[in-house]
Each structure stands twice: as C-alpha cells, then as structure tokens.
Coordinates of C-alpha atoms in Angstrom, one line a residue:
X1 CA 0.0 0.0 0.0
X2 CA 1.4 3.8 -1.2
X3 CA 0.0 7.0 -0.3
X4 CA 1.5 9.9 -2.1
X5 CA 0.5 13.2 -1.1
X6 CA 1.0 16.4 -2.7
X7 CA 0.1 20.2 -3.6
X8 CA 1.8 22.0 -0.4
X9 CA 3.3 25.6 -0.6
X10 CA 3.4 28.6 0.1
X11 CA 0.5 31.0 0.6
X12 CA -0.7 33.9 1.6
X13 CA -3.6 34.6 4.6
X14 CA -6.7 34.0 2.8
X15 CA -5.4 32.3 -0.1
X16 CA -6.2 28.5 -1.2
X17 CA -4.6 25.4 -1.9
X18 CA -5.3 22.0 -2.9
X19 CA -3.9 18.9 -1.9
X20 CA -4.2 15.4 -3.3
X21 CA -3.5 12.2 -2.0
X22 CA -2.9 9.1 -4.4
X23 CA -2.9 5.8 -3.1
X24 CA -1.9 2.3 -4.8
X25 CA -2.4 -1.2 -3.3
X26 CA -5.6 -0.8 -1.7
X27 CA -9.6 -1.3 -2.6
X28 CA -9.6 2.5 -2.4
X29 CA -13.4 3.1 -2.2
X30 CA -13.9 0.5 1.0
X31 CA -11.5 2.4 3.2
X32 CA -11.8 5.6 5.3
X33 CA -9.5 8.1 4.4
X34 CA -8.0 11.2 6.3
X35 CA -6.2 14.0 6.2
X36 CA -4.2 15.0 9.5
X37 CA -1.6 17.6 10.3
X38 CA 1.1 18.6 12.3
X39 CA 1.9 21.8 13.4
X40 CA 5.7 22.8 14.8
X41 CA 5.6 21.8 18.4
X42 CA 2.0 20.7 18.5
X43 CA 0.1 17.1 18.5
X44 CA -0.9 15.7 15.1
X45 CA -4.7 16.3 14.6
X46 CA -7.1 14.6 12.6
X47 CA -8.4 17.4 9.8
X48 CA -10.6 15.7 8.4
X49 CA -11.9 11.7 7.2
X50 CA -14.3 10.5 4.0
X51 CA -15.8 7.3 4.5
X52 CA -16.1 4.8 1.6
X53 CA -20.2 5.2 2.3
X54 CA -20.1 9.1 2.0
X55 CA -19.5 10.3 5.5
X56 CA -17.4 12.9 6.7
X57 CA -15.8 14.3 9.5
X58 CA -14.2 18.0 9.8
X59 CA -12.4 19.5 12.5
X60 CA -14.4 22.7 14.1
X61 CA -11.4 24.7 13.3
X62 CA -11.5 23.9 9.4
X63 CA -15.6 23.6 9.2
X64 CA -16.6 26.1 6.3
X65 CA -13.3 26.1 4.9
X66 CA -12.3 22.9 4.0
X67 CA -13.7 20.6 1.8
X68 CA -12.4 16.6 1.2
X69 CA -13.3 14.6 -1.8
X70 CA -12.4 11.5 -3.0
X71 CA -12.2 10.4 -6.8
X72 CA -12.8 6.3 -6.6
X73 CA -11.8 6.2 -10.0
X74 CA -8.5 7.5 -9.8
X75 CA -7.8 6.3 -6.2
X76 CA -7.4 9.8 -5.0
X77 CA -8.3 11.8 -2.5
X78 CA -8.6 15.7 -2.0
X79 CA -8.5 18.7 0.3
X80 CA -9.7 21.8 -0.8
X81 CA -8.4 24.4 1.4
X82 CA -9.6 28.4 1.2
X83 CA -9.5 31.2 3.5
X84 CA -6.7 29.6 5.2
X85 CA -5.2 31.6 8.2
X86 CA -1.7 31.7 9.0
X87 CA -2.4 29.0 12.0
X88 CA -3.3 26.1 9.4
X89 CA 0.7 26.3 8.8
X90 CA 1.3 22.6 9.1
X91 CA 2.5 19.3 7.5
X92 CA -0.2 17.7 6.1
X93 CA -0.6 13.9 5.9
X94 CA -3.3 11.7 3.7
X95 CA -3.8 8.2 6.3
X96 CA -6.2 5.1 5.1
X97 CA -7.8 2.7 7.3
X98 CA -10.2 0.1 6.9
X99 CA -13.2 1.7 8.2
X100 CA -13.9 -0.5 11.7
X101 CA -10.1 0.8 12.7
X102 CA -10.7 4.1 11.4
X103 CA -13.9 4.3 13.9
X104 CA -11.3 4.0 17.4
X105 CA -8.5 6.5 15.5
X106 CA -6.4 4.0 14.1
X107 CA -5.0 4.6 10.8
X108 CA -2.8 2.3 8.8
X109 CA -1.2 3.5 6.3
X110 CA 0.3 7.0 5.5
X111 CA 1.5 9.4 3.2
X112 CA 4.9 10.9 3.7
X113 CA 3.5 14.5 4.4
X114 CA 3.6 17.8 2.6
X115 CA 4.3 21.1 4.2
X116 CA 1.9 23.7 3.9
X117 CA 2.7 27.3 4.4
X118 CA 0.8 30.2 5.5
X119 CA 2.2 33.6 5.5
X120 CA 0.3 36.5 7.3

C-alpha cells in the first residue's frame, strides 16, 4: 500500500490550496481516508476523514473552509483548502484505514507528508 500526497506551498492569509493524496495497493473506495496535520511543536490532529459510504468528518477549526473529496476512480483523495489563516501552517498527511479501525483513530497507512505554508 502507497500513499503519495501532494500540492503543499506557500500561501498567503486567505489564499487556497489544494492537496491530493494518491494511493496504490488498496480497494480504495472500501477504506476511510484522512487528512491529518502537524503543526511545529504541536500534536498531530485529525483534519478531516471521507468514508467509503459518503460520510465525513471536519475538524471545528476547518468547518466552512475545508472541503475533502475523493475520486474512486483514480484512487485519490482531496482537500480543498480556502481562507486559510496563517495558523493552518502545518504538515499535512493523507492516512487510510479500513473503516472499523478508522472508527477508534487508528490509521494504517500513511503518506509521507507535505508542508503547507501560511504567510500573514
């Protein structure tokens, strides 16, 4: 299993990015899928999850702001971000998880991260 995420940078407060999240090896539309983050100094945080079935989750600080998709075609998963504020400055992380695990917080498999940037 491979999970490749991309589309980090640099932006500026109140700009938008959007990152994808390609994964190999897995029966893509059965498993949960999340994006998480971690901040300098600060615990990783779940961002927000797509269930195979539709359902979502979004952090209260991201609600509004954030949108995920998910293309079950191309295996892929997406995070639209606008607005963003200088505090959603992070590494970014796509995670899969069958969705039983993904239920109690436990993810599997992850992507190797991409550093987003927001200047004030």
């Amino acid at each position: 299993v491979q999970l490749q995420a991309s589309g980090g940078g640099l932006v500026q407060a109140g700009g938008h990015l959007r990152l994808s999240c390609a994964t190999s090896g897995l029966t893509f539309g059965s498993y949960t899928m999340g994006w998480f983050r971690q901040a300098p100094g600060k615990e990783r945080e779940r961002v927000t999850s797509s269930s195979g079935g539709g359902a979502t989750y979004y952090a209260d600080s991201v609600k509004g702001r954030f949108t995920v998709s998910r293309d079950n075609a191309k295996n892929t998963m997406y995070l639209q971000m606008n607005s963003l504020k200088p505090e959603d400055t992070a590494v970014y992380y796509c995670a899969a998880s069958n969705p039983f695990r993904a239920a109690l917080g436990a993810y599997d498999y992850w992507g190797q991260g991409t550093l987003v940037t927001v200047s004030s």
